[in-house]
Amino acid sequence: MLKIEHLTKIYDNGVMALNDVSFEVPDGQFVVIIGLSGSGKSTLLRCINRLIDPTAGRILWNDIDITAATDEELRLIRRRIGMIFQQFNLVKRSSVLTNVLSGRLGYTNPLWSLINYFPRSEREKALEKLERVGIREKAHNRADELSGGQQQRVGIARALMQEPELMLADEPVASLDPATSHSVMKYLELLNKEDGLTVLCSLHFLSLARTYADRIIALKEGRLMFDGLPEDIDDERFKAIYGEDAVRVEIA
Amino acid sequence: MNNTDRPSSRSALRRLLLVAAVVLGVLVYAYGWRVTDISLEETQDPIRQDSVTRALRELLSPDIFDQDRTSEFVYAAIALGCPEDGTPIEQPAAEPGKPQVTVSPDCGRGGDVITVQGTGFAPHADVFLRWIPPSGQSRPLVRTDVDDSGNFTTRFEIPRIRGSQGETHRLEIEESWPVSLPYFSATTRTVIEKIIETIFLALMATTIAVPIAAILSFLAARNLMRQVQLPLGNVLVGFILLPVGWVLGVTLLSPVATLGMAWGKELWLGLVGPLIALAGYALVDRSVNNVELSLHSLGYHARRIGMNILLLVITVFVIGALGGLGIWLGERLQVGLLADLGNFLGTLGRLIELVITLITGAGAAFFAASVGMELTRDGLKVLTGTPSHIVGGILGAIGGALLFAGLALIANIAALLTLLLPIMTAILGMQVVIMIFNRAVKPTVLAEGDARQTARLIVGIAGAVIAFFLAYDLLETGRGLVDGRLPSSLTWDVLGYQVQSIVAKAALVGGVLSGVGGLLAGTRAIFPLGLTIYNVTRTILNALRSIEPLIMGIVFVIWVGVGPFAGVLALTLHGIAALGKLYSEQTENIDPGPLEAIQATGANRLQTIVYGVVPQIIPPYIAFTMYRWDINVRMSTIIGFVGGGGIGFLLQQQINLLRYQDAGVAVLAIAIVVSALDYASATIRERMV
Ligand SMILES: Nc1ncnc2c1ncn2[C@@H]1O[C@H](COP(=O)(O)OP(=O)(O)OP(=O)(O)O)[C@@H](O)[C@H]1O
Ligand SMILES: [Mg+2]
């Protein structure tokens, strides 16, 4: 269970990116966060694993207060929260395998990992995860030799190495074409349905959100605008979230 | 006032200003002309033109090759002043089988032209003509070549020789031909030896500088350091424990280091000991870490600390053993090629012997600081309100006293360094005054905004200035700055210890100021530790970089004597500063995405750097290292001029002895090596980036 309580974030430059946001996510739910550019989606997701420190409010996960964790505690919490990014954020010059293995750093002996040594079992696990996202044969390629869709799958494999219970996905398909977008979203769906991972995913397109979400949360200027089922977003709500001038764009 | 006339008057004013600026510019330029002694007469002085032409000609005729030659000599007689009766001058008798020469005329005065014809010479041989007066030095006249059939004809002017009228002089004709292939001259061989020394000098300086600069570059990278922020209370505890850890480490771990060294010198013990130690550590690590412990339990902390102490002890032991091993090998390997290796290992071993106390001290200091911070973190976290401020005040006072006492000790090194104390006081004073301002002037009085910002700035600067001059007065900075003397060696009696007065006074100043600061801020205030380290590192690097390597070279020549070692040290020190800056700029330019992603997986800071930063910076680091080597070769040619070894030293000697043909060889060698390296480094850089 993930509980967000009165979360507020004011950046150093005075921008209020989140304004008293509260909601709860039960385990195993696929939640999609939508909202205009600048509405605070990334800020919300990054507060959850404290890539950003919130200004006020609490985030409780399985009754642990993430916002109050010390560095060491935070490391242990982060190990169980996977994250994937719009820009994939792979280390481009490293091999795919090394990228995937780096998802395991929180678990390995820090001294060994510094000389790039991973036990055999970990390497096998990494190959297994690559198999799962269908690019095992690319394990020894450099990460920047892969296409965007493949890179995002490496990103998923890296997050899977953490054996996460919660997956944060910040616009994971925003730099991909529609067909590839669906294939990447399918993997997330699979993880959600098969492994029971809780998924929190921000998306730009409502159509994509409708296809995959159990529940949709909409942000507008840092405030929670909507929290409910995908089918409850009618034209009126759509205009409220995206503004009067918006037209619906379907994505195949 | 009408609106149309304003722009035109303004543009007239602007034009006037422009003219004034141009006039001023010309005046400044003229002054520059004068102080740099630019003089056209000097360039046209024929004597100087003559010498420069000669010097250039010799520089451009480098003495690269030598060749063995055989010579044969033939002579002719020439009278200075023709006899009145016109009788021919008696010529030396022609020897059969030898070449013959005829001179016409066979007499004359200084300046007359004489034609020389030769027959029976070796085809294509070189012929040198010399004038040999009855007494005194022979003078070279002309040189010419023999044609296919063994003949030559040439002309020369009779030299104007004073006071030898009426005598018969001799003309020497030397016929010379090579009997060996050309080979490198002795000069060339020395130059090659020295240029190799130069290349290695540059290589050594680069390789020693690279790892140090790489480590410093992380500390000087804003993007990595900015995130490192801690509550003030923790930082202070850590800082206070640094000297405690140092003392403990040096006293308690020295025996371990000595043991390591002793074992290392026994070879087998030295090889086996570290292996057993490391294996033991791995074993303990595995068995202990299998137990799941709750994060806040005493057991968890005890385990972490215990393991780290064990690691520290083992590390010191292993370093000691490696040092001992190096010394052992250095003593044994004495023959042939191995001698170089032995010398190298032996020096490394002795270096470790020298610095192992420092390593233990520093290691223990950081360890004590981190343990202290970890253990007190939970305790400090629960402190709020007044207790937090009181504890902050106490910790601040101790920390400030330690910091200032340390700075006062540094001030004892050189007079100028006494400035550190008032500067530090100013920085602290500024912070304290701003904190007081924030508390005293409530936002209800002056709302947050530009006006408040300005007021804060003014108050802060005023605080800094006042603090600076108070400290300047109190801590005898004038003595250092104006009189150039070190701080007084008078001592004070502090709790029965004799403490140098400036140290005691500085500690007092620092203690009071930081105490007030800590009191106001409280233990929970966020302290930008990373940015502080960043600024200190940057300042040191910039200061080092602004000192010319030539000047460093002079200092090191005084320290370790004339020779390439001084050059290596100078270029290393400068290289650390220069590379540190270049590297850190590359680190600041990396893509932050992968860093965040790795951080988000729960990796610790070191792992994040190894996996997220290092792969990104390797190509530019290699490129800049090559570039630095290239620069170092260039600089080591110059550093030789102050005694730093390498080819510069040779070049300086050649120039001082006016041996420009030899100097030409050195100049040529430098040009070849520098352009080759330039090309190589450019190619590598292109591939890498
Ligand atoms: N590091 C930062 N410093 C200051 N302001 C920021 C920072 N990051 C984001 N903001 C501001 O906070 C607000 C919310 O940004 P955020 O990135 O969370 O929006 P978003 O919904 O993810 O937008 P997008 O769809 O474009 O990714 C924006 O107004 C943005 O300008
Ligand atoms: Mg975003």
Tab-separated table of N, CA and C in Angstrom, chain B residues 252-363:
chain	number	residue	atom	x	y	z
B	252	LEU	N	47.383	3.763	17.080
B	252	LEU	CA	46.968	2.364	17.177
B	252	LEU	C	47.344	1.538	15.945
B	253	LEU	N	47.337	2.177	14.768
B	253	LEU	CA	47.555	1.390	13.551
B	253	LEU	C	49.018	1.329	13.121
B	254	SER	N	49.863	2.197	13.701
B	254	SER	CA	51.275	2.161	13.308
B	254	SER	C	51.886	0.781	13.505
B	255	PRO	N	51.614	0.114	14.647
B	255	PRO	CA	52.190	-1.229	14.806
B	255	PRO	C	51.759	-2.167	13.686
B	256	VAL	N	50.498	-2.030	13.245
B	256	VAL	CA	50.024	-2.894	12.155
B	256	VAL	C	50.829	-2.622	10.888
B	257	ALA	N	51.032	-1.336	10.620
B	257	ALA	CA	51.803	-0.964	9.422
B	257	ALA	C	53.216	-1.508	9.527
B	258	THR	N	53.820	-1.343	10.713
B	258	THR	CA	55.194	-1.819	10.892
B	258	THR	C	55.254	-3.325	10.704
B	259	LEU	N	54.253	-4.020	11.243
B	259	LEU	CA	54.209	-5.473	11.087
B	259	LEU	C	54.121	-5.828	9.605
B	260	GLY	N	53.232	-5.135	8.892
B	260	GLY	CA	53.097	-5.383	7.461
B	260	GLY	C	54.417	-5.209	6.748
B	261	MET	N	55.104	-4.106	7.068
B	261	MET	CA	56.391	-3.835	6.428
B	261	MET	C	57.383	-4.957	6.725
B	262	ALA	N	57.420	-5.353	8.007
B	262	ALA	CA	58.380	-6.386	8.412
B	262	ALA	C	58.080	-7.685	7.670
B	263	TRP	N	56.800	-8.049	7.589
B	263	TRP	CA	56.441	-9.271	6.873
B	263	TRP	C	56.796	-9.169	5.403
B	264	GLY	N	56.510	-8.010	4.831
B	264	GLY	CA	56.790	-7.827	3.415
B	264	GLY	C	58.250	-8.067	3.112
B	265	LYS	N	59.124	-7.648	4.017
B	265	LYS	CA	60.553	-7.787	3.766
B	265	LYS	C	61.012	-9.238	3.869
B	266	GLU	N	60.098	-10.153	4.278
B	266	GLU	CA	60.455	-11.566	4.379
B	266	GLU	C	59.976	-12.355	3.163
B	267	LEU	N	59.534	-11.632	2.120
B	267	LEU	CA	59.009	-12.250	0.901
B	267	LEU	C	57.819	-13.180	1.133
B	268	TRP	N	58.055	-14.405	1.684
B	268	TRP	CA	56.944	-15.361	1.729
B	268	TRP	C	55.847	-14.863	2.645
B	269	LEU	N	56.278	-14.419	3.821
B	269	LEU	CA	55.289	-13.864	4.736
B	269	LEU	C	54.568	-12.697	4.066
B	270	GLY	N	55.343	-11.911	3.318
B	270	GLY	CA	54.774	-10.740	2.667
B	270	GLY	C	53.765	-11.106	1.595
B	271	LEU	N	53.998	-12.229	0.929
B	271	LEU	CA	53.048	-12.642	-0.101
B	271	LEU	C	51.834	-13.315	0.510
B	272	VAL	N	52.092	-14.175	1.492
B	272	VAL	CA	51.008	-14.978	2.048
B	272	VAL	C	50.150	-14.155	3.014
B	273	GLY	N	50.812	-13.320	3.800
B	273	GLY	CA	50.101	-12.540	4.819
B	273	GLY	C	48.905	-11.785	4.255
B	274	PRO	N	49.112	-10.925	3.261
B	274	PRO	CA	47.977	-10.167	2.723
B	274	PRO	C	46.881	-11.064	2.184
B	275	LEU	N	47.285	-12.178	1.529
B	275	LEU	CA	46.271	-13.070	0.964
B	275	LEU	C	45.404	-13.639	2.075
B	276	ILE	N	46.073	-14.109	3.141
B	276	ILE	CA	45.307	-14.661	4.263
B	276	ILE	C	44.391	-13.583	4.838
B	277	ALA	N	44.948	-12.380	4.989
B	277	ALA	CA	44.162	-11.293	5.571
B	277	ALA	C	42.915	-11.015	4.732
B	278	LEU	N	43.115	-10.923	3.397
B	278	LEU	CA	41.978	-10.614	2.527
B	278	LEU	C	40.957	-11.742	2.531
B	279	ALA	N	41.457	-12.977	2.461
B	279	ALA	CA	40.551	-14.119	2.476
B	279	ALA	C	39.767	-14.125	3.782
B	280	GLY	N	40.475	-13.853	4.870
B	280	GLY	CA	39.814	-13.810	6.182
B	280	GLY	C	38.721	-12.759	6.174
B	281	TYR	N	39.036	-11.597	5.590
B	281	TYR	CA	38.035	-10.538	5.570
B	281	TYR	C	36.801	-10.981	4.788
B	282	ALA	N	37.056	-11.581	3.618
B	282	ALA	CA	35.932	-12.012	2.783
B	282	ALA	C	35.063	-13.010	3.541
B	283	LEU	N	35.742	-13.926	4.272
B	283	LEU	CA	35.018	-14.946	5.025
B	283	LEU	C	34.140	-14.313	6.101
B	284	VAL	N	34.764	-13.448	6.896
B	284	VAL	CA	34.027	-12.785	7.971
B	284	VAL	C	32.871	-11.990	7.383
B	285	ASP	N	33.189	-11.277	6.282
B	285	ASP	CA	32.184	-10.441	5.638
B	285	ASP	C	30.969	-11.279	5.265
B	286	ARG	N	31.238	-12.431	4.637
B	286	ARG	CA	30.139	-13.269	4.170
B	286	ARG	C	29.309	-13.779	5.342
B	287	SER	N	30.007	-14.306	6.357
B	287	SER	CA	29.242	-14.926	7.440
B	287	SER	C	28.470	-13.871	8.228
B	288	VAL	N	29.106	-12.711	8.434
B	288	VAL	CA	28.445	-11.702	9.266
B	288	VAL	C	27.274	-11.067	8.535
B	289	ASN	N	27.444	-10.813	7.245
B	289	ASN	CA	26.399	-10.090	6.526
B	289	ASN	C	25.186	-10.938	6.204
B	290	ASN	N	25.289	-12.244	6.466
B	290	ASN	CA	24.134	-13.089	6.210
B	290	ASN	C	23.023	-12.878	7.228
B	291	VAL	N	23.407	-12.339	8.376
B	291	VAL	CA	22.408	-12.142	9.420
B	291	VAL	C	21.612	-10.884	9.105
B	292	GLU	N	20.294	-11.015	9.044
B	292	GLU	CA	19.460	-9.835	8.815
B	292	GLU	C	19.323	-9.062	10.121
B	293	LEU	N	19.677	-7.786	10.097
B	293	LEU	CA	19.544	-6.983	11.312
B	293	LEU	C	18.709	-5.754	10.987
B	294	SER	N	17.935	-5.326	11.969
B	294	SER	CA	17.116	-4.143	11.718
B	294	SER	C	18.019	-2.912	11.675
B	295	LEU	N	17.612	-1.957	10.825
B	295	LEU	CA	18.474	-0.818	10.517
B	295	LEU	C	18.869	-0.001	11.734
B	296	HIS	N	17.981	0.069	12.708
B	296	HIS	CA	18.262	0.961	13.831
B	296	HIS	C	18.820	0.224	15.030
B	297	SER	N	18.980	-1.085	14.895
B	297	SER	CA	19.451	-1.839	16.052
B	297	SER	C	20.932	-1.579	16.278
B	298	LEU	N	21.345	-1.766	17.507
B	298	LEU	CA	22.748	-1.578	17.863
B	298	LEU	C	23.614	-2.572	17.100
B	299	GLY	N	23.067	-3.795	16.949
B	299	GLY	CA	23.810	-4.841	16.262
B	299	GLY	C	24.184	-4.418	14.849
B	300	TYR	N	23.247	-3.782	14.167
B	300	TYR	CA	23.504	-3.349	12.791
B	300	TYR	C	24.684	-2.380	12.741
B	301	HIS	N	24.621	-1.372	13.612
B	301	HIS	CA	25.709	-0.396	13.646
B	301	HIS	C	27.026	-1.065	14.036
B	302	ALA	N	26.933	-1.928	15.068
B	302	ALA	CA	28.150	-2.587	15.542
B	302	ALA	C	28.774	-3.388	14.413
B	303	ARG	N	27.922	-4.060	13.624
B	303	ARG	CA	28.460	-4.866	12.537
B	303	ARG	C	29.156	-3.996	11.494
B	304	ARG	N	28.465	-2.940	11.098
B	304	ARG	CA	29.060	-2.053	10.084
B	304	ARG	C	30.395	-1.507	10.552
B	305	ILE	N	30.393	-1.012	11.801
B	305	ILE	CA	31.612	-0.399	12.316
B	305	ILE	C	32.714	-1.438	12.458
B	306	GLY	N	32.320	-2.606	13.000
B	306	GLY	CA	33.311	-3.669	13.169
B	306	GLY	C	33.934	-4.048	11.840
B	307	MET	N	33.099	-4.247	10.826
B	307	MET	CA	33.615	-4.645	9.521
B	307	MET	C	34.534	-3.567	8.960
B	308	ASN	N	34.146	-2.302	9.172
B	308	ASN	CA	34.976	-1.229	8.625
B	308	ASN	C	36.310	-1.128	9.344
B	309	ILE	N	36.293	-1.340	10.665
B	309	ILE	CA	37.569	-1.327	11.386
B	309	ILE	C	38.460	-2.438	10.856
B	310	LEU	N	37.854	-3.622	10.686
B	310	LEU	CA	38.618	-4.757	10.181
B	310	LEU	C	39.214	-4.414	8.816
B	311	LEU	N	38.386	-3.805	7.960
B	311	LEU	CA	38.849	-3.458	6.619
B	311	LEU	C	40.009	-2.471	6.694
B	312	LEU	N	39.879	-1.493	7.588
B	312	LEU	CA	40.927	-0.482	7.740
B	312	LEU	C	42.232	-1.135	8.176
B	313	VAL	N	42.136	-1.997	9.181
B	313	VAL	CA	43.336	-2.665	9.697
B	313	VAL	C	43.989	-3.487	8.595
B	314	ILE	N	43.150	-4.241	7.874
B	314	ILE	CA	43.699	-5.103	6.826
B	314	ILE	C	44.320	-4.269	5.715
B	315	THR	N	43.640	-3.183	5.356
B	315	THR	CA	44.188	-2.328	4.296
B	315	THR	C	45.566	-1.799	4.689
B	316	VAL	N	45.666	-1.304	5.924
B	316	VAL	CA	46.960	-0.783	6.383
B	316	VAL	C	48.009	-1.886	6.344
B	317	PHE	N	47.611	-3.068	6.796
B	317	PHE	CA	48.555	-4.181	6.801
B	317	PHE	C	49.006	-4.515	5.382
B	318	VAL	N	48.053	-4.595	4.476
B	318	VAL	CA	48.389	-4.984	3.102
B	318	VAL	C	49.271	-3.925	2.450
B	319	ILE	N	48.938	-2.656	2.644
B	319	ILE	CA	49.774	-1.603	2.056
B	319	ILE	C	51.187	-1.703	2.615
B	320	GLY	N	51.275	-1.906	3.936
B	320	GLY	CA	52.588	-2.056	4.562
B	320	GLY	C	53.344	-3.225	3.955
B	321	ALA	N	52.657	-4.365	3.810
B	321	ALA	CA	53.312	-5.552	3.274
B	321	ALA	C	53.780	-5.310	1.854
B	322	LEU	N	52.955	-4.631	1.052
B	322	LEU	CA	53.367	-4.340	-0.325
B	322	LEU	C	54.606	-3.464	-0.335
B	323	GLY	N	54.613	-2.465	0.574
B	323	GLY	CA	55.787	-1.597	0.672
B	323	GLY	C	57.017	-2.407	1.021
B	324	GLY	N	56.880	-3.275	2.037
B	324	GLY	CA	58.006	-4.099	2.457
B	324	GLY	C	58.488	-4.979	1.321
B	325	LEU	N	57.525	-5.548	0.592
B	325	LEU	CA	57.845	-6.416	-0.541
B	325	LEU	C	58.647	-5.642	-1.589
B	326	GLY	N	58.215	-4.418	-1.836
B	326	GLY	CA	58.911	-3.574	-2.806
B	326	GLY	C	60.354	-3.363	-2.390
B	327	ILE	N	60.538	-3.055	-1.109
B	327	ILE	CA	61.900	-2.810	-0.626
B	327	ILE	C	62.739	-4.081	-0.760
B	328	TRP	N	62.116	-5.224	-0.394
B	328	TRP	CA	62.843	-6.498	-0.493
B	328	TRP	C	63.297	-6.736	-1.931
B	329	LEU	N	62.352	-6.563	-2.860
B	329	LEU	CA	62.678	-6.795	-4.272
B	329	LEU	C	63.735	-5.808	-4.742
B	330	GLY	N	63.590	-4.571	-4.297
B	330	GLY	CA	64.547	-3.551	-4.699
B	330	GLY	C	65.952	-3.914	-4.289
B	331	GLU	N	66.083	-4.574	-3.121
B	331	GLU	CA	67.426	-4.951	-2.674
B	331	GLU	C	67.952	-6.153	-3.438
B	332	ARG	N	67.030	-7.045	-3.883
B	332	ARG	CA	67.487	-8.271	-4.543
B	332	ARG	C	67.745	-8.064	-6.032
B	333	LEU	N	66.855	-7.374	-6.684
B	333	LEU	CA	66.990	-7.218	-8.140
B	333	LEU	C	68.041	-6.161	-8.439
B	334	GLN	N	69.217	-6.613	-8.784
B	334	GLN	CA	70.288	-5.634	-8.973
B	334	GLN	C	70.945	-5.770	-10.324
B	335	VAL	N	70.607	-6.813	-11.109
B	335	VAL	CA	71.369	-7.060	-12.337
B	335	VAL	C	70.581	-6.720	-13.584
B	336	GLY	N	71.312	-6.203	-14.556
B	336	GLY	CA	70.782	-6.041	-15.906
B	336	GLY	C	69.504	-5.222	-15.953
B	337	LEU	N	68.612	-5.682	-16.814
B	337	LEU	CA	67.347	-4.980	-17.007
B	337	LEU	C	66.529	-4.974	-15.730
B	338	LEU	N	66.647	-6.053	-14.951
B	338	LEU	CA	65.861	-6.167	-13.730
B	338	LEU	C	66.229	-5.077	-12.734
B	339	ALA	N	67.441	-4.552	-12.875
B	339	ALA	CA	67.872	-3.535	-11.913
B	339	ALA	C	66.939	-2.326	-11.955
B	340	ASP	N	66.513	-1.945	-13.170
B	340	ASP	CA	65.586	-0.818	-13.284
B	340	ASP	C	64.294	-1.115	-12.546
B	341	LEU	N	63.800	-2.342	-12.764
B	341	LEU	CA	62.568	-2.756	-12.106
B	341	LEU	C	62.755	-2.745	-10.595
B	342	GLY	N	63.902	-3.296	-10.162
B	342	GLY	CA	64.191	-3.342	-8.732
B	342	GLY	C	64.243	-1.948	-8.140
B	343	ASN	N	64.900	-1.070	-8.861
B	343	ASN	CA	65.007	0.312	-8.400
B	343	ASN	C	63.629	0.932	-8.254
B	344	PHE	N	62.796	0.675	-9.274
B	344	PHE	CA	61.437	1.211	-9.281
B	344	PHE	C	60.641	0.695	-8.084
B	345	LEU	N	60.653	-0.639	-7.920
B	345	LEU	CA	59.879	-1.228	-6.822
B	345	LEU	C	60.421	-0.779	-5.473
B	346	GLY	N	61.745	-0.716	-5.389
B	346	GLY	CA	62.354	-0.300	-4.129
B	346	GLY	C	61.940	1.115	-3.768
B	347	THR	N	61.950	2.010	-4.770
B	347	THR	CA	61.558	3.395	-4.494
B	347	THR	C	60.106	3.453	-4.068
B	348	LEU	N	59.259	2.678	-4.779
B	348	LEU	CA	57.844	2.649	-4.402
B	348	LEU	C	57.694	2.180	-2.964
B	349	GLY	N	58.436	1.129	-2.625
B	349	GLY	CA	58.364	0.584	-1.269
B	349	GLY	C	58.759	1.627	-0.244
B	350	ARG	N	59.856	2.327	-0.532
B	350	ARG	CA	60.303	3.340	0.438
B	350	ARG	C	59.307	4.495	0.504
B	351	LEU	N	58.680	4.780	-0.659
B	351	LEU	CA	57.660	5.830	-0.661
B	351	LEU	C	56.512	5.437	0.268
B	352	ILE	N	56.095	4.174	0.163
B	352	ILE	CA	55.015	3.695	1.043
B	352	ILE	C	55.457	3.806	2.491
B	353	GLU	N	56.717	3.420	2.760
B	353	GLU	CA	57.245	3.500	4.117
B	353	GLU	C	57.115	4.941	4.636
B	354	LEU	N	57.394	5.888	3.734
B	354	LEU	CA	57.338	7.301	4.138
B	354	LEU	C	55.919	7.757	4.434
B	355	VAL	N	54.976	7.356	3.568
B	355	VAL	CA	53.641	7.953	3.679
B	355	VAL	C	52.657	7.081	4.433
B	356	ILE	N	53.085	5.916	4.910
B	356	ILE	CA	52.087	5.019	5.498
B	356	ILE	C	51.461	5.626	6.751
B	357	THR	N	52.237	6.419	7.480
B	357	THR	CA	51.661	7.081	8.654
B	357	THR	C	50.545	8.028	8.217
B	358	LEU	N	50.819	8.751	7.135
B	358	LEU	CA	49.794	9.658	6.616
B	358	LEU	C	48.546	8.895	6.209
B	359	ILE	N	48.771	7.765	5.517
B	359	ILE	CA	47.630	6.979	5.047
B	359	ILE	C	46.809	6.502	6.236
B	360	THR	N	47.492	5.941	7.237
B	360	THR	CA	46.755	5.449	8.400
B	360	THR	C	46.013	6.591	9.071
B	361	GLY	N	46.713	7.715	9.257
B	361	GLY	CA	46.076	8.839	9.935
B	361	GLY	C	44.841	9.290	9.191
B	362	ALA	N	44.998	9.507	7.866
B	362	ALA	CA	43.871	10.011	7.085
B	362	ALA	C	42.734	8.999	7.070
B	363	GLY	N	43.085	7.724	6.853
B	363	GLY	CA	42.062	6.684	6.830
B	363	GLY	C	41.287	6.643	8.135
